[in-house]
Amino acid sequence: MKRSCRFSLPVTVAITAIAYIYVSTVFVFVDQWFGLRSSPGIMNAVLFTAVALMCTFNYAVAIYTDPGRVPATFMPDVEDAHNPIHEIKRKGGDLRYCQKCSHYKPPRAHHCRICKRCVLRMDHHCIWMNNCVGHANYKVFFIFVLYAVIACLYSLVLLVGSLVNDSENDEQQSEGSLRTIYVISALLLVPLCVALSVLLGWHIYLILRNKTTIEYHEGVRAMWLAEKGGDVYSHPYDLGAYENLISALGPNILCWVCPSFRHLGSGIRFQTAYDDKMASASASK
């Protein structure tokens, strides 16, 4: 599902940074180290361009893809034997109901105060996309972060390599202008590499446990309450590492780094760790 997009200041900053890193990497770092007309120069320029295109494409798709809307006709069926999980409010134990949207919330759905609506399997609202990260665009967001990390690390390696190789310059004026580009690029790339790598590692952790950022924080509280009551908390959507990867990225491993959406369900119901137990219990009767 596509959404109308309005540019914001953070989105403009992100696009400007992507453009600057691409231009400085190809036309300065690669050119200074290898020369754009040499075979190594052409190879590195083509490889970096491919990574940059994948990064930019997935960024655009993540921005324009609607993260998932709760159907107006959604109504939880508490008598559905095939759906053993019904999320309830912490206080009162009632089924979760959004007063602002005037409808029930499906499992894993949350209301976004910025988007002013409920989002299916909401992870967080990303200001750098001016969009929520949810059920329909989580995979493409993850792939964007993956390619962004690769692009930033690749650019940083080329920056360092060109600096080491280009120790002597012919013209003093050219040396001054290039130094400015190197300084700005280093100040941009080093923090980006650290921040994006941490973000990538965080979402790899979440995917391996089939959690969203919101569910992680809710799980910390649930775990504390369970331990306080002498119980053990278990995340209901954790199916095991491999099954969790398939749930988030799709069954075809070759498509894990491609923006495919065929594996996505409705976002209303998700497989849980209790499904197999329910099926086994039913079969034994």
PDB file of C-alpha atoms in Angstrom:
ATOM      1  CA  MET A   1       0.000   0.000   0.000  1.00  0.00           C
ATOM      2  CA  LYS A   2       1.383   3.367  -0.981  1.00  0.00           C
ATOM      3  CA  ARG A   3       1.055   6.533   1.040  1.00  0.00           C
ATOM      4  CA  SER A   4       1.252  10.194   0.154  1.00  0.00           C
ATOM      5  CA  CYS A   5       4.557  11.630   1.297  1.00  0.00           C
ATOM      6  CA  ARG A   6       5.464  15.104   2.374  1.00  0.00           C
ATOM      7  CA  PHE A   7       9.110  15.964   2.727  1.00  0.00           C
ATOM      8  CA  SER A   8      10.350  17.022   6.134  1.00  0.00           C
ATOM      9  CA  LEU A   9      13.601  18.580   7.289  1.00  0.00           C
ATOM     10  CA  PRO A  10      15.082  15.249   8.541  1.00  0.00           C
ATOM     11  CA  VAL A  11      14.220  13.555   5.218  1.00  0.00           C
ATOM     12  CA  THR A  12      15.857  16.414   3.305  1.00  0.00           C
ATOM     13  CA  VAL A  13      18.961  16.153   5.513  1.00  0.00           C
ATOM     14  CA  ALA A  14      19.126  12.382   4.923  1.00  0.00           C
ATOM     15  CA  ILE A  15      18.825  12.755   1.139  1.00  0.00           C
ATOM     16  CA  THR A  16      21.488  15.492   1.131  1.00  0.00           C
ATOM     17  CA  ALA A  17      23.843  13.287   3.173  1.00  0.00           C
ATOM     18  CA  ILE A  18      23.311  10.335   0.806  1.00  0.00           C
ATOM     19  CA  ALA A  19      24.029  12.535  -2.227  1.00  0.00           C
ATOM     20  CA  TYR A  20      27.132  14.084  -0.639  1.00  0.00           C
ATOM     21  CA  ILE A  21      28.583  10.723   0.410  1.00  0.00           C
ATOM     22  CA  TYR A  22      28.013   9.262  -3.058  1.00  0.00           C
ATOM     23  CA  VAL A  23      29.572  12.202  -4.945  1.00  0.00           C
ATOM     24  CA  SER A  24      32.579  12.518  -2.619  1.00  0.00           C
ATOM     25  CA  THR A  25      33.199   8.741  -2.625  1.00  0.00           C
ATOM     26  CA  VAL A  26      33.072   8.201  -6.390  1.00  0.00           C
ATOM     27  CA  PHE A  27      34.495  11.469  -7.682  1.00  0.00           C
ATOM     28  CA  VAL A  28      37.051  12.150  -4.933  1.00  0.00           C
ATOM     29  CA  PHE A  29      38.044   9.044  -2.978  1.00  0.00           C
ATOM     30  CA  VAL A  30      37.931   6.534  -5.847  1.00  0.00           C
ATOM     31  CA  ASP A  31      39.397   9.038  -8.305  1.00  0.00           C
ATOM     32  CA  GLN A  32      42.247  10.024  -5.977  1.00  0.00           C
ATOM     33  CA  TRP A  33      43.086   6.441  -5.056  1.00  0.00           C
ATOM     34  CA  PHE A  34      42.672   4.536  -8.328  1.00  0.00           C
ATOM     35  CA  GLY A  35      41.637   6.996 -11.005  1.00  0.00           C
ATOM     36  CA  LEU A  36      38.170   6.731 -12.536  1.00  0.00           C
ATOM     37  CA  ARG A  37      39.574   5.580 -15.872  1.00  0.00           C
ATOM     38  CA  SER A  38      41.510   2.639 -14.433  1.00  0.00           C
ATOM     39  CA  SER A  39      40.066  -0.842 -14.061  1.00  0.00           C
ATOM     40  CA  PRO A  40      40.140  -0.804 -10.212  1.00  0.00           C
ATOM     41  CA  GLY A  41      38.601   2.674 -10.273  1.00  0.00           C
ATOM     42  CA  ILE A  42      35.764   1.626 -12.579  1.00  0.00           C
ATOM     43  CA  MET A  43      35.150  -1.548 -10.551  1.00  0.00           C
ATOM     44  CA  ASN A  44      34.948   0.318  -7.215  1.00  0.00           C
ATOM     45  CA  ALA A  45      32.806   3.076  -8.735  1.00  0.00           C
ATOM     46  CA  VAL A  46      30.360   0.512 -10.135  1.00  0.00           C
ATOM     47  CA  LEU A  47      30.217  -1.493  -6.886  1.00  0.00           C
ATOM     48  CA  PHE A  48      29.676   1.575  -4.734  1.00  0.00           C
ATOM     49  CA  THR A  49      27.058   2.893  -7.151  1.00  0.00           C
ATOM     50  CA  ALA A  50      25.176  -0.418  -6.934  1.00  0.00           C
ATOM     51  CA  VAL A  51      25.209  -0.335  -3.127  1.00  0.00           C
ATOM     52  CA  ALA A  52      24.174   3.337  -3.122  1.00  0.00           C
ATOM     53  CA  LEU A  53      21.303   2.651  -5.534  1.00  0.00           C
ATOM     54  CA  MET A  54      20.006  -0.221  -3.391  1.00  0.00           C
ATOM     55  CA  CYS A  55      20.272   1.954  -0.298  1.00  0.00           C
ATOM     56  CA  THR A  56      18.441   4.874  -1.941  1.00  0.00           C
ATOM     57  CA  PHE A  57      15.780   2.667  -3.519  1.00  0.00           C
ATOM     58  CA  ASN A  58      14.942   0.905  -0.252  1.00  0.00           C
ATOM     59  CA  TYR A  59      14.920   4.246   1.568  1.00  0.00           C
ATOM     60  CA  ALA A  60      12.383   5.603  -0.924  1.00  0.00           C
ATOM     61  CA  VAL A  61      10.236   2.464  -0.697  1.00  0.00           C
ATOM     62  CA  ALA A  62      10.299   2.611   3.125  1.00  0.00           C
ATOM     63  CA  ILE A  63       9.152   6.240   3.002  1.00  0.00           C
ATOM     64  CA  TYR A  64       6.345   5.726   0.502  1.00  0.00           C
ATOM     65  CA  THR A  65       5.024   2.377   1.803  1.00  0.00           C
ATOM     66  CA  ASP A  66       2.161   2.579   4.262  1.00  0.00           C
ATOM     67  CA  PRO A  67       3.242   0.614   7.358  1.00  0.00           C
ATOM     68  CA  GLY A  68      -0.193  -0.958   7.725  1.00  0.00           C
ATOM     69  CA  ARG A  69      -3.651   0.313   8.650  1.00  0.00           C
ATOM     70  CA  VAL A  70      -6.095  -1.402  10.953  1.00  0.00           C
ATOM     71  CA  PRO A  71      -9.195  -2.353   8.921  1.00  0.00           C
ATOM     72  CA  ALA A  72     -12.271  -0.402   9.962  1.00  0.00           C
ATOM     73  CA  THR A  73     -14.186  -3.688  10.219  1.00  0.00           C
ATOM     74  CA  PHE A  74     -11.690  -5.390  12.538  1.00  0.00           C
ATOM     75  CA  MET A  75     -13.293  -7.065  15.552  1.00  0.00           C
ATOM     76  CA  PRO A  76     -11.396  -9.514  17.801  1.00  0.00           C
ATOM     77  CA  ASP A  77     -13.003 -12.944  18.020  1.00  0.00           C
ATOM     78  CA  VAL A  78     -12.396 -14.210  21.536  1.00  0.00           C
ATOM     79  CA  GLU A  79     -14.030 -17.545  20.674  1.00  0.00           C
ATOM     80  CA  ASP A  80     -11.643 -18.293  17.808  1.00  0.00           C
ATOM     81  CA  ALA A  81      -9.852 -21.504  18.825  1.00  0.00           C
ATOM     82  CA  HIS A  82      -7.192 -20.927  16.162  1.00  0.00           C
ATOM     83  CA  ASN A  83      -6.174 -17.600  17.702  1.00  0.00           C
ATOM     84  CA  PRO A  84      -5.146 -18.259  21.307  1.00  0.00           C
ATOM     85  CA  ILE A  85      -3.510 -14.853  21.798  1.00  0.00           C
ATOM     86  CA  HIS A  86      -5.634 -11.813  22.626  1.00  0.00           C
ATOM     87  CA  GLU A  87      -3.741  -8.812  23.920  1.00  0.00           C
ATOM     88  CA  ILE A  88      -5.457  -6.980  26.779  1.00  0.00           C
ATOM     89  CA  LYS A  89      -4.950  -3.710  28.624  1.00  0.00           C
ATOM     90  CA  ARG A  90      -2.635  -3.676  31.620  1.00  0.00           C
ATOM     91  CA  LYS A  91      -5.385  -2.116  33.716  1.00  0.00           C
ATOM     92  CA  GLY A  92      -8.793  -3.750  33.730  1.00  0.00           C
ATOM     93  CA  GLY A  93      -7.912  -6.692  31.486  1.00  0.00           C
ATOM     94  CA  ASP A  94     -10.176  -5.502  28.660  1.00  0.00           C
ATOM     95  CA  LEU A  95      -9.400  -6.043  24.984  1.00  0.00           C
ATOM     96  CA  ARG A  96      -7.266  -3.220  23.682  1.00  0.00           C
ATOM     97  CA  TYR A  97      -9.399  -0.443  22.219  1.00  0.00           C
ATOM     98  CA  CYS A  98      -8.082   2.788  20.680  1.00  0.00           C
ATOM     99  CA  GLN A  99     -10.196   5.707  21.884  1.00  0.00           C
ATOM    100  CA  LYS A 100      -8.631   8.048  19.334  1.00  0.00           C
ATOM    101  CA  CYS A 101      -9.272   5.812  16.304  1.00  0.00           C
ATOM    102  CA  SER A 102     -12.485   4.330  17.714  1.00  0.00           C
ATOM    103  CA  HIS A 103     -11.690   0.697  16.945  1.00  0.00           C
ATOM    104  CA  TYR A 104     -10.136  -2.360  18.563  1.00  0.00           C
ATOM    105  CA  LYS A 105      -6.416  -2.907  18.192  1.00  0.00           C
ATOM    106  CA  PRO A 106      -5.183  -6.151  16.606  1.00  0.00           C
ATOM    107  CA  PRO A 107      -2.284  -7.932  18.320  1.00  0.00           C
ATOM    108  CA  ARG A 108       0.995  -5.984  18.043  1.00  0.00           C
ATOM    109  CA  ALA A 109      -0.760  -2.838  16.740  1.00  0.00           C
ATOM    110  CA  HIS A 110      -0.184   0.512  18.444  1.00  0.00           C
ATOM    111  CA  HIS A 111      -1.350   4.089  18.046  1.00  0.00           C
ATOM    112  CA  CYS A 112       1.199   6.561  16.669  1.00  0.00           C
ATOM    113  CA  ARG A 113       0.760  10.062  18.072  1.00  0.00           C
ATOM    114  CA  ILE A 114       2.648  11.586  15.143  1.00  0.00           C
ATOM    115  CA  CYS A 115       0.803   9.766  12.349  1.00  0.00           C
ATOM    116  CA  LYS A 116      -2.403  10.051  14.432  1.00  0.00           C
ATOM    117  CA  ARG A 117      -3.573   6.504  13.687  1.00  0.00           C
ATOM    118  CA  CYS A 118      -2.993   2.906  14.689  1.00  0.00           C
ATOM    119  CA  VAL A 119      -0.225   1.009  12.894  1.00  0.00           C
ATOM    120  CA  LEU A 120      -0.078  -2.770  12.431  1.00  0.00           C
ATOM    121  CA  ARG A 121       2.894  -4.409  14.171  1.00  0.00           C
ATOM    122  CA  MET A 122       4.312  -0.987  14.932  1.00  0.00           C
ATOM    123  CA  ASP A 123       8.039  -0.869  15.683  1.00  0.00           C
ATOM    124  CA  HIS A 124       8.631   2.873  15.972  1.00  0.00           C
ATOM    125  CA  HIS A 125       8.085   6.198  14.230  1.00  0.00           C
ATOM    126  CA  CYS A 126      11.167   7.200  12.241  1.00  0.00           C
ATOM    127  CA  ILE A 127      11.656  10.949  11.781  1.00  0.00           C
ATOM    128  CA  TRP A 128      14.285  10.269   9.095  1.00  0.00           C
ATOM    129  CA  MET A 129      11.559   8.655   6.982  1.00  0.00           C
ATOM    130  CA  ASN A 130       8.662  10.852   8.117  1.00  0.00           C
ATOM    131  CA  ASN A 131       6.813   7.552   8.458  1.00  0.00           C
ATOM    132  CA  CYS A 132       6.163   4.757  10.906  1.00  0.00           C
ATOM    133  CA  VAL A 133       8.053   1.486  10.667  1.00  0.00           C
ATOM    134  CA  GLY A 134       5.431  -1.242  10.846  1.00  0.00           C
ATOM    135  CA  HIS A 135       4.142  -4.480   9.396  1.00  0.00           C
ATOM    136  CA  ALA A 136       4.254  -3.560   5.693  1.00  0.00           C
ATOM    137  CA  ASN A 137       7.570  -1.678   5.554  1.00  0.00           C
ATOM    138  CA  TYR A 138       9.678  -3.207   8.335  1.00  0.00           C
ATOM    139  CA  LYS A 139      11.636  -5.491   6.014  1.00  0.00           C
ATOM    140  CA  VAL A 140      12.443  -2.738   3.532  1.00  0.00           C
ATOM    141  CA  PHE A 141      13.485  -0.476   6.433  1.00  0.00           C
ATOM    142  CA  PHE A 142      15.826  -3.202   7.687  1.00  0.00           C
ATOM    143  CA  ILE A 143      17.311  -3.703   4.220  1.00  0.00           C
ATOM    144  CA  PHE A 144      17.822   0.058   3.883  1.00  0.00           C
ATOM    145  CA  VAL A 145      19.767   0.132   7.158  1.00  0.00           C
ATOM    146  CA  LEU A 146      21.821  -2.883   6.013  1.00  0.00           C
ATOM    147  CA  TYR A 147      22.818  -1.247   2.718  1.00  0.00           C
ATOM    148  CA  ALA A 148      23.412   2.077   4.481  1.00  0.00           C
ATOM    149  CA  VAL A 149      25.915   0.399   6.824  1.00  0.00           C
ATOM    150  CA  ILE A 150      27.670  -1.297   3.893  1.00  0.00           C
ATOM    151  CA  ALA A 151      27.799   1.973   1.940  1.00  0.00           C
ATOM    152  CA  CYS A 152      29.163   4.000   4.869  1.00  0.00           C
ATOM    153  CA  LEU A 153      31.835   1.416   5.746  1.00  0.00           C
ATOM    154  CA  TYR A 154      32.791   1.075   2.072  1.00  0.00           C
ATOM    155  CA  SER A 155      33.047   4.863   1.722  1.00  0.00           C
ATOM    156  CA  LEU A 156      35.128   5.128   4.904  1.00  0.00           C
ATOM    157  CA  VAL A 157      37.570   2.485   3.636  1.00  0.00           C
ATOM    158  CA  LEU A 158      37.923   4.347   0.342  1.00  0.00           C
ATOM    159  CA  LEU A 159      38.432   7.627   2.214  1.00  0.00           C
ATOM    160  CA  VAL A 160      41.240   6.193   4.342  1.00  0.00           C
ATOM    161  CA  GLY A 161      42.809   4.433   1.349  1.00  0.00           C
ATOM    162  CA  SER A 162      42.784   7.582  -0.779  1.00  0.00           C
ATOM    163  CA  LEU A 163      44.325   9.599   2.061  1.00  0.00           C
ATOM    164  CA  VAL A 164      47.142   7.093   2.487  1.00  0.00           C
ATOM    165  CA  ASN A 165      47.724   6.889  -1.259  1.00  0.00           C
ATOM    166  CA  ASP A 166      47.439  10.598  -1.920  1.00  0.00           C
ATOM    167  CA  SER A 167      50.126  11.888   0.434  1.00  0.00           C
ATOM    168  CA  GLU A 168      51.533  14.279  -2.153  1.00  0.00           C
ATOM    169  CA  ASN A 169      49.478  16.706  -4.254  1.00  0.00           C
ATOM    170  CA  ASP A 170      50.642  18.688  -7.232  1.00  0.00           C
ATOM    171  CA  GLU A 171      48.720  21.880  -6.564  1.00  0.00           C
ATOM    172  CA  GLN A 172      48.416  23.671  -3.229  1.00  0.00           C
ATOM    173  CA  GLN A 173      44.935  24.981  -4.148  1.00  0.00           C
ATOM    174  CA  SER A 174      43.667  21.499  -4.969  1.00  0.00           C
ATOM    175  CA  GLU A 175      45.142  20.224  -1.719  1.00  0.00           C
ATOM    176  CA  GLY A 176      43.139  22.758   0.293  1.00  0.00           C
ATOM    177  CA  SER A 177      39.817  22.007  -1.401  1.00  0.00           C
ATOM    178  CA  LEU A 178      40.295  18.248  -1.120  1.00  0.00           C
ATOM    179  CA  ARG A 179      41.230  18.581   2.555  1.00  0.00           C
ATOM    180  CA  THR A 180      37.878  20.257   3.215  1.00  0.00           C
ATOM    181  CA  ILE A 181      36.030  17.407   1.509  1.00  0.00           C
ATOM    182  CA  TYR A 182      38.001  14.823   3.482  1.00  0.00           C
ATOM    183  CA  VAL A 183      37.308  16.547   6.814  1.00  0.00           C
ATOM    184  CA  ILE A 184      33.574  16.944   6.156  1.00  0.00           C
ATOM    185  CA  SER A 185      33.300  13.365   4.923  1.00  0.00           C
ATOM    186  CA  ALA A 186      35.155  11.971   7.942  1.00  0.00           C
ATOM    187  CA  LEU A 187      32.979  13.974  10.345  1.00  0.00           C
ATOM    188  CA  LEU A 188      29.915  12.583   8.559  1.00  0.00           C
ATOM    189  CA  LEU A 189      30.976   8.983   7.953  1.00  0.00           C
ATOM    190  CA  VAL A 190      32.457   8.041  11.327  1.00  0.00           C
ATOM    191  CA  PRO A 191      29.337   8.874  13.398  1.00  0.00           C
ATOM    192  CA  LEU A 192      27.100   7.343  10.701  1.00  0.00           C
ATOM    193  CA  CYS A 193      29.074   4.091  10.680  1.00  0.00           C
ATOM    194  CA  VAL A 194      28.812   3.811  14.459  1.00  0.00           C
ATOM    195  CA  ALA A 195      25.139   4.821  14.727  1.00  0.00           C
ATOM    196  CA  LEU A 196      23.911   2.733  11.797  1.00  0.00           C
ATOM    197  CA  SER A 197      25.932  -0.317  12.864  1.00  0.00           C
ATOM    198  CA  VAL A 198      24.393  -0.135  16.337  1.00  0.00           C
ATOM    199  CA  LEU A 199      20.934   0.278  14.778  1.00  0.00           C
ATOM    200  CA  LEU A 200      21.520  -2.705  12.470  1.00  0.00           C
ATOM    201  CA  GLY A 201      22.722  -4.863  15.343  1.00  0.00           C
ATOM    202  CA  TRP A 202      19.688  -3.880  17.406  1.00  0.00           C
ATOM    203  CA  HIS A 203      17.233  -4.869  14.691  1.00  0.00           C
ATOM    204  CA  ILE A 204      19.071  -8.136  14.005  1.00  0.00           C
ATOM    205  CA  TYR A 205      18.573  -8.902  17.692  1.00  0.00           C
ATOM    206  CA  LEU A 206      14.867  -7.996  17.451  1.00  0.00           C
ATOM    207  CA  ILE A 207      14.339 -10.095  14.301  1.00  0.00           C
ATOM    208  CA  LEU A 208      16.009 -13.154  15.851  1.00  0.00           C
ATOM    209  CA  ARG A 209      13.508 -12.894  18.715  1.00  0.00           C
ATOM    210  CA  ASN A 210      10.533 -11.785  16.616  1.00  0.00           C
ATOM    211  CA  LYS A 211      10.069  -8.616  18.644  1.00  0.00           C
ATOM    212  CA  THR A 212       9.411  -4.990  17.826  1.00  0.00           C
ATOM    213  CA  THR A 213      11.090  -2.137  19.670  1.00  0.00           C
ATOM    214  CA  ILE A 214       7.830  -1.497  21.531  1.00  0.00           C
ATOM    215  CA  GLU A 215       7.470  -5.189  22.431  1.00  0.00           C
ATOM    216  CA  TYR A 216      11.035  -5.269  23.755  1.00  0.00           C
ATOM    217  CA  HIS A 217      10.318  -2.486  26.236  1.00  0.00           C
ATOM    218  CA  GLU A 218       6.953  -4.009  27.139  1.00  0.00           C
ATOM    219  CA  GLY A 219       8.708  -7.374  27.565  1.00  0.00           C
ATOM    220  CA  VAL A 220      11.186  -5.915  30.049  1.00  0.00           C
ATOM    221  CA  ARG A 221       8.283  -4.798  32.225  1.00  0.00           C
ATOM    222  CA  ALA A 222       6.426  -8.092  31.732  1.00  0.00           C
ATOM    223  CA  MET A 223       9.550 -10.049  32.667  1.00  0.00           C
ATOM    224  CA  TRP A 224       9.961  -7.984  35.840  1.00  0.00           C
ATOM    225  CA  LEU A 225       6.329  -8.509  36.810  1.00  0.00           C
ATOM    226  CA  ALA A 226       6.552 -12.242  36.069  1.00  0.00           C
ATOM    227  CA  GLU A 227       9.668 -12.664  38.196  1.00  0.00           C
ATOM    228  CA  LYS A 228       8.024 -10.665  40.955  1.00  0.00           C
ATOM    229  CA  GLY A 229       5.085 -13.081  40.900  1.00  0.00           C
ATOM    230  CA  GLY A 230       7.299 -16.163  40.721  1.00  0.00           C
ATOM    231  CA  ASP A 231       6.502 -16.885  37.063  1.00  0.00           C
ATOM    232  CA  VAL A 232       8.614 -17.046  33.909  1.00  0.00           C
ATOM    233  CA  TYR A 233       7.851 -14.682  31.022  1.00  0.00           C
ATOM    234  CA  SER A 234       8.041 -15.994  27.454  1.00  0.00           C
ATOM    235  CA  HIS A 235       7.538 -13.818  24.394  1.00  0.00           C
ATOM    236  CA  PRO A 236       4.546 -15.409  22.605  1.00  0.00           C
ATOM    237  CA  TYR A 237       5.742 -14.604  19.079  1.00  0.00           C
ATOM    238  CA  ASP A 238       9.237 -16.102  19.472  1.00  0.00           C
ATOM    239  CA  LEU A 239       9.214 -19.149  17.158  1.00  0.00           C
ATOM    240  CA  GLY A 240      12.943 -19.834  17.180  1.00  0.00           C
ATOM    241  CA  ALA A 241      15.736 -17.970  15.387  1.00  0.00           C
ATOM    242  CA  TYR A 242      15.261 -19.435  11.895  1.00  0.00           C
ATOM    243  CA  GLU A 243      11.463 -19.231  11.950  1.00  0.00           C
ATOM    244  CA  ASN A 244      11.729 -15.656  13.206  1.00  0.00           C
ATOM    245  CA  LEU A 245      14.012 -14.779  10.297  1.00  0.00           C
ATOM    246  CA  ILE A 246      11.533 -16.296   7.841  1.00  0.00           C
ATOM    247  CA  SER A 247       8.692 -14.392   9.477  1.00  0.00           C
ATOM    248  CA  ALA A 248      10.480 -11.064   9.039  1.00  0.00           C
ATOM    249  CA  LEU A 249      12.452 -11.535   5.800  1.00  0.00           C
ATOM    250  CA  GLY A 250      10.562 -14.250   3.913  1.00  0.00           C
ATOM    251  CA  PRO A 251      11.054 -17.980   3.221  1.00  0.00           C
ATOM    252  CA  ASN A 252      13.485 -17.482   0.304  1.00  0.00           C
ATOM    253  CA  ILE A 253      16.988 -16.780   1.648  1.00  0.00           C
ATOM    254  CA  LEU A 254      18.021 -15.305  -1.718  1.00  0.00           C
ATOM    255  CA  CYS A 255      15.357 -12.614  -1.269  1.00  0.00           C
ATOM    256  CA  TRP A 256      16.350 -11.616   2.263  1.00  0.00           C
ATOM    257  CA  VAL A 257      18.285  -8.585   0.963  1.00  0.00           C
ATOM    258  CA  CYS A 258      15.654  -7.682  -1.652  1.00  0.00           C
ATOM    259  CA  PRO A 259      12.522  -5.579  -1.036  1.00  0.00           C
ATOM    260  CA  SER A 260       9.985  -8.398  -1.481  1.00  0.00           C
ATOM    261  CA  PHE A 261       6.567  -8.364   0.186  1.00  0.00           C
ATOM    262  CA  ARG A 262       4.983 -11.682  -0.839  1.00  0.00           C
ATOM    263  CA  HIS A 263       5.594 -13.293   2.545  1.00  0.00           C
ATOM    264  CA  LEU A 264       3.602 -10.630   4.397  1.00  0.00           C
ATOM    265  CA  GLY A 265       0.277 -11.652   5.843  1.00  0.00           C
ATOM    266  CA  SER A 266      -2.630  -9.444   6.792  1.00  0.00           C
ATOM    267  CA  GLY A 267      -0.913  -8.044   9.872  1.00  0.00           C
ATOM    268  CA  ILE A 268      -4.032  -8.880  11.892  1.00  0.00           C
ATOM    269  CA  ARG A 269      -2.904 -12.275  13.149  1.00  0.00           C
ATOM    270  CA  PHE A 270       0.595 -13.649  13.708  1.00  0.00           C
ATOM    271  CA  GLN A 271       1.841 -17.157  14.363  1.00  0.00           C
ATOM    272  CA  THR A 272       2.673 -17.747  18.004  1.00  0.00           C
ATOM    273  CA  ALA A 273       4.648 -20.266  20.010  1.00  0.00           C
ATOM    274  CA  TYR A 274       1.347 -21.603  21.346  1.00  0.00           C
ATOM    275  CA  ASP A 275      -0.061 -22.573  17.939  1.00  0.00           C
ATOM    276  CA  ASP A 276       1.777 -25.910  17.767  1.00  0.00           C
ATOM    277  CA  LYS A 277       0.861 -26.672  21.385  1.00  0.00           C
ATOM    278  CA  MET A 278      -2.814 -25.979  20.640  1.00  0.00           C
ATOM    279  CA  ALA A 279      -2.674 -28.177  17.518  1.00  0.00           C
ATOM    280  CA  SER A 280      -1.000 -31.013  19.425  1.00  0.00           C
ATOM    281  CA  ALA A 281      -3.561 -30.749  22.222  1.00  0.00           C
ATOM    282  CA  SER A 282      -6.425 -30.838  19.714  1.00  0.00           C
ATOM    283  CA  ALA A 283      -4.946 -33.836  17.885  1.00  0.00           C
ATOM    284  CA  SER A 284      -4.527 -35.826  21.125  1.00  0.00           C
ATOM    285  CA  LYS A 285      -8.199 -35.441  22.026  1.00  0.00           C
TER     286      LYS A 285
END
